PDB file of C-alpha atoms in Angstrom:
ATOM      1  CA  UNK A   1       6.799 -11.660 -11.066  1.00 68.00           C
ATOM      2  CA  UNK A   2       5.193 -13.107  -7.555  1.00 82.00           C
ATOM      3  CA  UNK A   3       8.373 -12.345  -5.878  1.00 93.00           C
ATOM      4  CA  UNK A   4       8.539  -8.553  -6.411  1.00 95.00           C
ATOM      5  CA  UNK A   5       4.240  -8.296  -5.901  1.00 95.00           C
ATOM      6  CA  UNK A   6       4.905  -9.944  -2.508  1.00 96.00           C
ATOM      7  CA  UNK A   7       8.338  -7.504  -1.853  1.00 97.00           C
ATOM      8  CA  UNK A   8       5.784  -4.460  -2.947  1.00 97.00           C
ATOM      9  CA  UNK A   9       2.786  -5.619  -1.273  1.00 97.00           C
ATOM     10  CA  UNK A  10       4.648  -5.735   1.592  1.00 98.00           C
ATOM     11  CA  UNK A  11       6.607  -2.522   1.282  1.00 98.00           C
ATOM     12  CA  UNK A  12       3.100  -0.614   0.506  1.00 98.00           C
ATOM     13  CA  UNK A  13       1.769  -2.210   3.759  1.00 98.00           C
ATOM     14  CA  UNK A  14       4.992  -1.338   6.080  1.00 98.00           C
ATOM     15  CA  UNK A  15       4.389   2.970   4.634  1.00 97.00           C
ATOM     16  CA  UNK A  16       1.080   2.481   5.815  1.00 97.00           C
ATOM     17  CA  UNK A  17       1.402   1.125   9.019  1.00 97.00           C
ATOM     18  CA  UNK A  18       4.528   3.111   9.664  1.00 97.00           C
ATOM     19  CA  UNK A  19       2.278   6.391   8.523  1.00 96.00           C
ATOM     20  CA  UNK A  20      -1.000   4.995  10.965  1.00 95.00           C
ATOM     21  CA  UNK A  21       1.535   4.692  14.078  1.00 95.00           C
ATOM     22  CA  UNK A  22       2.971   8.102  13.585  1.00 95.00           C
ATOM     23  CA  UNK A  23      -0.755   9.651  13.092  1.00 92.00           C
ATOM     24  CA  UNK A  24      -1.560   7.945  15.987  1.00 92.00           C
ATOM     25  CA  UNK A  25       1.579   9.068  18.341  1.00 92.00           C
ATOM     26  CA  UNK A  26       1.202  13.003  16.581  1.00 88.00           C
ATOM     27  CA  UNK A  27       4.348  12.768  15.285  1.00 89.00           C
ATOM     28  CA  UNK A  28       3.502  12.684  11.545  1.00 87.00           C
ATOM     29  CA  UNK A  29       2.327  16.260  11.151  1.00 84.00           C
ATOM     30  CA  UNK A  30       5.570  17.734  12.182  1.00 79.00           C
ATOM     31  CA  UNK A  31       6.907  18.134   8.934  1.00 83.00           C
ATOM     32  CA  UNK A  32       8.516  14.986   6.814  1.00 91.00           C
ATOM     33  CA  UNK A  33       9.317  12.942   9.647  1.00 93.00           C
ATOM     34  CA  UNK A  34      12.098  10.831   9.386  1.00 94.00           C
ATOM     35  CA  UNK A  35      10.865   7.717   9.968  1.00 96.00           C
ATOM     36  CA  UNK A  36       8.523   8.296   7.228  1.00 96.00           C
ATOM     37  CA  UNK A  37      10.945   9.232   4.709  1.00 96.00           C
ATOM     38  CA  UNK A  38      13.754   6.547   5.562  1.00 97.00           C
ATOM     39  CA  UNK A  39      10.798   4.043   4.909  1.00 98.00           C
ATOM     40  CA  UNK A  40       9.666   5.685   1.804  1.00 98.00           C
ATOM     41  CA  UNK A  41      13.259   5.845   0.889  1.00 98.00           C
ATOM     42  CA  UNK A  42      13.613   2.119   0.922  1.00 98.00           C
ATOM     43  CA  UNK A  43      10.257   1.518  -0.827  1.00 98.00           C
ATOM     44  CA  UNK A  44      11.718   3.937  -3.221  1.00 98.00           C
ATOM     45  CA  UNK A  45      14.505   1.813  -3.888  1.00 98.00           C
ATOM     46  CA  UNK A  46      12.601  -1.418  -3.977  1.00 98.00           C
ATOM     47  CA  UNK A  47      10.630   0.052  -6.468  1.00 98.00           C
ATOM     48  CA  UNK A  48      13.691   1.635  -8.823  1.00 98.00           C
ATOM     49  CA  UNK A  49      15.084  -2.279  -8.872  1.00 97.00           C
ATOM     50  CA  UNK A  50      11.483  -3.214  -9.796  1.00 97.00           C
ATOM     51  CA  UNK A  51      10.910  -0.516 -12.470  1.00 97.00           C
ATOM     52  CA  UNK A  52      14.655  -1.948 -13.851  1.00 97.00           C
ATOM     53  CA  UNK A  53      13.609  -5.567 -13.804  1.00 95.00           C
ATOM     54  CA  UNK A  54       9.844  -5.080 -15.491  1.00 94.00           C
ATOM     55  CA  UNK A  55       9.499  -2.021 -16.478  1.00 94.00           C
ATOM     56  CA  UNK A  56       6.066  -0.368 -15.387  1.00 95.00           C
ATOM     57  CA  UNK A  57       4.669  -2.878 -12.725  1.00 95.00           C
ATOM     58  CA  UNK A  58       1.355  -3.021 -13.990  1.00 95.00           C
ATOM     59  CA  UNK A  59      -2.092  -5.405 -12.931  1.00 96.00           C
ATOM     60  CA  UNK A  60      -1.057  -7.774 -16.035  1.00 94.00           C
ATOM     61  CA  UNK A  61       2.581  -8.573 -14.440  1.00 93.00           C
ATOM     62  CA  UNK A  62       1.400  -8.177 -10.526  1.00 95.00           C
ATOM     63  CA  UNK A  63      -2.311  -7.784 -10.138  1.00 95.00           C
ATOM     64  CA  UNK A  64      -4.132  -5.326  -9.202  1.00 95.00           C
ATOM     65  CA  UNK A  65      -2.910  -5.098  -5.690  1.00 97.00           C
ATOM     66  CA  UNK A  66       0.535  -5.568  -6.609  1.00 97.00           C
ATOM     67  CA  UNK A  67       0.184  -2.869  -9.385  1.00 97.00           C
ATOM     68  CA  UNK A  68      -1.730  -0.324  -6.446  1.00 97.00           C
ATOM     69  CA  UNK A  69       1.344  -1.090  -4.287  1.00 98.00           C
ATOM     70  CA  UNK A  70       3.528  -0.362  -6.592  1.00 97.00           C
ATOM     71  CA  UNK A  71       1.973   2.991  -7.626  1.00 97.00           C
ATOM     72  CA  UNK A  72       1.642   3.980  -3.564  1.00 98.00           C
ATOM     73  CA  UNK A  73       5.184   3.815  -3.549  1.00 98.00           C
ATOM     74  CA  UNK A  74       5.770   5.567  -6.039  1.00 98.00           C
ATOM     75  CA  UNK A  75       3.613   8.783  -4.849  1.00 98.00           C
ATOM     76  CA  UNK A  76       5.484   8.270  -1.572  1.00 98.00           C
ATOM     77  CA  UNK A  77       8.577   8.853  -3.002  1.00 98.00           C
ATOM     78  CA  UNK A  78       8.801  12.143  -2.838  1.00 97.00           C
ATOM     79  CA  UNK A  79      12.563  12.661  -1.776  1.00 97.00           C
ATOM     80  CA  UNK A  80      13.379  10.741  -4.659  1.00 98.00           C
ATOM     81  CA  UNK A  81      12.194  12.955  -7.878  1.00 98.00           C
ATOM     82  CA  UNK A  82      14.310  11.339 -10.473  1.00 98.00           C
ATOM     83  CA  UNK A  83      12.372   8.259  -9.952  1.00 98.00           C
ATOM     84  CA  UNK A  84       8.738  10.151  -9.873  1.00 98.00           C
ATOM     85  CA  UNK A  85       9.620  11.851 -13.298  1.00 98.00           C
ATOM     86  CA  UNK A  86      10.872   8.382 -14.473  1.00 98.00           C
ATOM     87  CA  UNK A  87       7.871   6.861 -13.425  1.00 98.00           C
ATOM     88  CA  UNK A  88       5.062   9.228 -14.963  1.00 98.00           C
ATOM     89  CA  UNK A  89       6.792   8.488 -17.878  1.00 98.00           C
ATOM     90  CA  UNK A  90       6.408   4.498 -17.549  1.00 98.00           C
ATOM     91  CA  UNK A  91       3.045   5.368 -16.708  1.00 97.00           C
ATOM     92  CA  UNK A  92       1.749   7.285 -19.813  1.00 97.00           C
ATOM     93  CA  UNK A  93       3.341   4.800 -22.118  1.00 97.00           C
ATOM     94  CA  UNK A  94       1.332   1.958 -19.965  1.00 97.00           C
ATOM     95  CA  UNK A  95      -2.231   3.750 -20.223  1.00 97.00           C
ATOM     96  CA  UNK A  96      -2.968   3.103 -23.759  1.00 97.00           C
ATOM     97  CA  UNK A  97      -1.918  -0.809 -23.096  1.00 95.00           C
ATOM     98  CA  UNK A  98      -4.495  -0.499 -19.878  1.00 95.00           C
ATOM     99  CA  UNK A  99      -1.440  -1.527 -17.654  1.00 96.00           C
ATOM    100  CA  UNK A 100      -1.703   1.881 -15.889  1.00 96.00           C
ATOM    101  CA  UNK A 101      -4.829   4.431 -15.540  1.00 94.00           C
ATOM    102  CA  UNK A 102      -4.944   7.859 -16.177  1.00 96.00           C
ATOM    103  CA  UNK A 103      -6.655   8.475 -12.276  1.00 96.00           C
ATOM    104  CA  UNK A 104      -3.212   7.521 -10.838  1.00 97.00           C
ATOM    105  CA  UNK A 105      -1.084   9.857 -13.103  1.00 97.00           C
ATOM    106  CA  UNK A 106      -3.191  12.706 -12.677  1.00 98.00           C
ATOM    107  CA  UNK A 107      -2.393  12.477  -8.886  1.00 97.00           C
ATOM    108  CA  UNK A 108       1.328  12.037  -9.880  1.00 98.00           C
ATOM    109  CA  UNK A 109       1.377  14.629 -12.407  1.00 98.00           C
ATOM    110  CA  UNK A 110       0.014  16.872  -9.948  1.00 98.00           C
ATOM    111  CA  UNK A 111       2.602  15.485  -7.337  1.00 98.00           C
ATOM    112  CA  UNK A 112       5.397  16.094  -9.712  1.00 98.00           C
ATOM    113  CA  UNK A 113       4.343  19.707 -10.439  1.00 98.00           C
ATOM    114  CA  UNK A 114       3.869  20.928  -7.017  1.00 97.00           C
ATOM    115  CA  UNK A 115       7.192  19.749  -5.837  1.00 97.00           C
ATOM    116  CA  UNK A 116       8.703  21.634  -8.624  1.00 96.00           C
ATOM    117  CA  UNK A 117       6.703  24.800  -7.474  1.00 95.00           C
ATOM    118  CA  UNK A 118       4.053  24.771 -10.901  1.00 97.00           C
ATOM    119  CA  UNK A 119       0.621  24.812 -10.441  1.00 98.00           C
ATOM    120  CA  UNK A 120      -0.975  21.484 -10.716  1.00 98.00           C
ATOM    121  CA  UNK A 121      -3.590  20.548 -13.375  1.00 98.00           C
ATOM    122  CA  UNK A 122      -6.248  17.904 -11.621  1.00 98.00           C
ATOM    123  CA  UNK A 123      -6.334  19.468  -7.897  1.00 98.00           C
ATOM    124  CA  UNK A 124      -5.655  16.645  -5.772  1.00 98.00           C
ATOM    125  CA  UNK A 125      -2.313  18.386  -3.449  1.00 97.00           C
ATOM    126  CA  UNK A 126      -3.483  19.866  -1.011  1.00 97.00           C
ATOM    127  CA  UNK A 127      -1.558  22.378   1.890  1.00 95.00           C
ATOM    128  CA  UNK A 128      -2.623  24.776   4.397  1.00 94.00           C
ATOM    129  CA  UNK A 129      -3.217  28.282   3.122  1.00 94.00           C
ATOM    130  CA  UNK A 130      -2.994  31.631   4.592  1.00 92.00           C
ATOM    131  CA  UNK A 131      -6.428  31.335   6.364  1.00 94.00           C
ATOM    132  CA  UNK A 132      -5.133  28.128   8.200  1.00 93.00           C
ATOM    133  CA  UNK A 133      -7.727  26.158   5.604  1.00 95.00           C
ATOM    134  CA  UNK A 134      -6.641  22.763   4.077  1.00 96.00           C
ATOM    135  CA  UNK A 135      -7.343  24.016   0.382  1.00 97.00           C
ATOM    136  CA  UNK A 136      -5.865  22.499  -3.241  1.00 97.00           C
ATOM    137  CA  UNK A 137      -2.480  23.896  -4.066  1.00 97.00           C
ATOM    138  CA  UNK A 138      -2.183  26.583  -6.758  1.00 96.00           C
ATOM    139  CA  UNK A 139      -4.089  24.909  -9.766  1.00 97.00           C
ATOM    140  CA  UNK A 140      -3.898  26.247 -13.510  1.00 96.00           C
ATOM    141  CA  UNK A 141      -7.170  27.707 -14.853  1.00 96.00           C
ATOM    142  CA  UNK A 142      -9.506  27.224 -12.086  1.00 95.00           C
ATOM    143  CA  UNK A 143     -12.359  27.904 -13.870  1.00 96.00           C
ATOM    144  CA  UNK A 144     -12.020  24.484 -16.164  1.00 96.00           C
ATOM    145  CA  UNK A 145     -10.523  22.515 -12.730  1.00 97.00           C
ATOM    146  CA  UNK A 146     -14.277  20.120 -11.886  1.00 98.00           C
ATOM    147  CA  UNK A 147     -13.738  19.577 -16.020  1.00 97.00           C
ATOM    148  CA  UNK A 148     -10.637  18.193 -15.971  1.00 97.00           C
ATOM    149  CA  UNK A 149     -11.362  16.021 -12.919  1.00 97.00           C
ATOM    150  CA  UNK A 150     -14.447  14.690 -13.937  1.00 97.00           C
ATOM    151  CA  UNK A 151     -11.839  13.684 -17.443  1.00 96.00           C
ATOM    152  CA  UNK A 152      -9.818  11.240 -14.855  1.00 96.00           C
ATOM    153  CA  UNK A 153     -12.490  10.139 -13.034  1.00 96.00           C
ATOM    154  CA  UNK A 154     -12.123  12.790  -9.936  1.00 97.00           C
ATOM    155  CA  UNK A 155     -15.207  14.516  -8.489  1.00 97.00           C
ATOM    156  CA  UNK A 156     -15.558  18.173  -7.982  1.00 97.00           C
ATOM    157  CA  UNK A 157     -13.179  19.488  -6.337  1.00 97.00           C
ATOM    158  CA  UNK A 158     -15.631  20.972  -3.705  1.00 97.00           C
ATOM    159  CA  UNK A 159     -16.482  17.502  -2.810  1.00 97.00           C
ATOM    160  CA  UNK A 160     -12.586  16.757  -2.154  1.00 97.00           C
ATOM    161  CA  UNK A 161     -11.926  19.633   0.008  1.00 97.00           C
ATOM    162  CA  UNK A 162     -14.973  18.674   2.333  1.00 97.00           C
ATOM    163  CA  UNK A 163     -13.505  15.617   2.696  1.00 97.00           C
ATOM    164  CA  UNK A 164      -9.906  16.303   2.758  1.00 96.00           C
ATOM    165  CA  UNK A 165     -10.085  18.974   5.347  1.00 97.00           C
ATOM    166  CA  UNK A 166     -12.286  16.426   7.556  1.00 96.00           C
ATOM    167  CA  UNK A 167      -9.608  13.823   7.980  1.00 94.00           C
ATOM    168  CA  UNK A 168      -7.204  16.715   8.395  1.00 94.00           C
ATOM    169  CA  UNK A 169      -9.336  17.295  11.687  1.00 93.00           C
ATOM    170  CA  UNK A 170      -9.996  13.653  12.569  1.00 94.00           C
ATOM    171  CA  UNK A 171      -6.059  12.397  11.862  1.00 92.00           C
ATOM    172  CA  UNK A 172      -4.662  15.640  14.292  1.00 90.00           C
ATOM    173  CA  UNK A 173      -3.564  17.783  11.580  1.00 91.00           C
ATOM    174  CA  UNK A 174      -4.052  21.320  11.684  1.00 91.00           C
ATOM    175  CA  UNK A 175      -2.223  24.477  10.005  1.00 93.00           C
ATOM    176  CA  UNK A 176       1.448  24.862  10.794  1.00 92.00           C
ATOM    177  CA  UNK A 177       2.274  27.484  13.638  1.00 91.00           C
ATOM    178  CA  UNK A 178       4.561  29.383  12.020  1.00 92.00           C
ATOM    179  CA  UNK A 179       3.695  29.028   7.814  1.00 90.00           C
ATOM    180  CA  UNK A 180       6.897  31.208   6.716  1.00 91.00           C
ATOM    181  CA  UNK A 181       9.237  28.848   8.890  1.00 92.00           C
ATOM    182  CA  UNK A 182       7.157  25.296   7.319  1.00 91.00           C
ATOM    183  CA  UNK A 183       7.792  26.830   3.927  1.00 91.00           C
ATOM    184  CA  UNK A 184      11.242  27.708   4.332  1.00 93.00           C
ATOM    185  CA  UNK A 185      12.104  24.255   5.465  1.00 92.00           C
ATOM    186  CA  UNK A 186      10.140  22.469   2.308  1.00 92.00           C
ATOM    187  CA  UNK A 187      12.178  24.660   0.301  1.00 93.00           C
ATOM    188  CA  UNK A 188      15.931  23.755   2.039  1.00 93.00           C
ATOM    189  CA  UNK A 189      14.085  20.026   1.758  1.00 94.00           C
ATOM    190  CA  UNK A 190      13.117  20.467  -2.408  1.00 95.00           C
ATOM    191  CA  UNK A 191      16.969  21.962  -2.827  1.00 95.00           C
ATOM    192  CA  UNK A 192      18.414  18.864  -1.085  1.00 94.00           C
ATOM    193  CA  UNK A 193      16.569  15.796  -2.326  1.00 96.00           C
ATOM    194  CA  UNK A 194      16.323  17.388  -6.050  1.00 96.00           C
ATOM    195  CA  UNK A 195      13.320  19.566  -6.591  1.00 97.00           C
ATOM    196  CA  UNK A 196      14.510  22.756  -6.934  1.00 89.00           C
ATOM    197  CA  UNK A 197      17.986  23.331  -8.481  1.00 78.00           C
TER     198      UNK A 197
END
């Protein structure tokens, strides 16, 4: 079990680095860049071998940093939904065993959902909306959203946005030029890799 937390550890650290660089140049806010997604593609298939060997990788098999890497990876791998779905799944049936926490699948839940074009439940994807503000994606039943945060451990969503659109601003990233073309694109992107049929 060492081997793949060192192979994950490592894999988590290269997406971050790779994502800090890119932030750093202004390349990353130009839409998925490439880079970005051919490394999250190869986490993504560390992972799948990982998921096949182990099932769910969580802190009792790697730790808690292994099991953190593991789940970065897994909300990175966003070209690859098959193994999203397929991990949500490995994730509920780990919660109850306390091998996996419910935090984490909110997040991927909501992930999962807003790639397929649903609203989300928990509030934690964010885009650019038509004001050019960094605001949650649709959510379901906004009135009960801080509730069902505050269920998985998430504070109110007011709280989030503050914060969300304030690294938006420190990071370089700001509302796409033209919002029709950026959607457009995501959509071609969702029909290719999976998300949309």
């Amino acid at each position: 079990m060492s081997e793949w937390r060192d192979l994950l550890i490592a894999a988590a650290r290269r997406d971050a680095e790779t994502r800090m660089r890119l932030v750093q140049s202004g390349e990353l806010f130009a839409g998925y860049h490439p880079e970005m997604e051919a490394v999250h593609l190869e986490n993504a298939a560390l992972l799948e071998r990982a998921l096949d060997a182990m099932g769910w990788p969580g802190p009792g098999a790697l730790g808690d940093e292994g099991a953190a890497a593991a789940f970065m990876i897994l909300q990175h791998a966003i070209s690859r939904p098959d193994l999203q779905r397929r991990g949500l799944a490995l994730m509920l049936d780990a919660i109850p065993r306390g091998q996996a926490n419910a935090l984490d699948a909110a997040y991927l839940t909501d992930r999962i959902a807003v790639f397929e074009g649903a609203e989300q439940t928990f509030g934690t994807q964010f885009d650019w909306d038509t004001n050019g503000q960094l605001s949650p994606a649709p959510t379901r039943d906004p009135a009960d959203l801080d509730e069902r945060r505050a269920s998985v451990g998430l504070p109110p969503i007011s709280e989030v946005t503050a914060h969300m659109r304030a690294r938006a601003a420190s990071e370089g990233d700001a509302p796409p030029a033209d919002r029709a073309q950026r959607q457009a694109d995501f959509e071609v992107w969702a029909r290719r890799v999976g998300w949309r049929a």
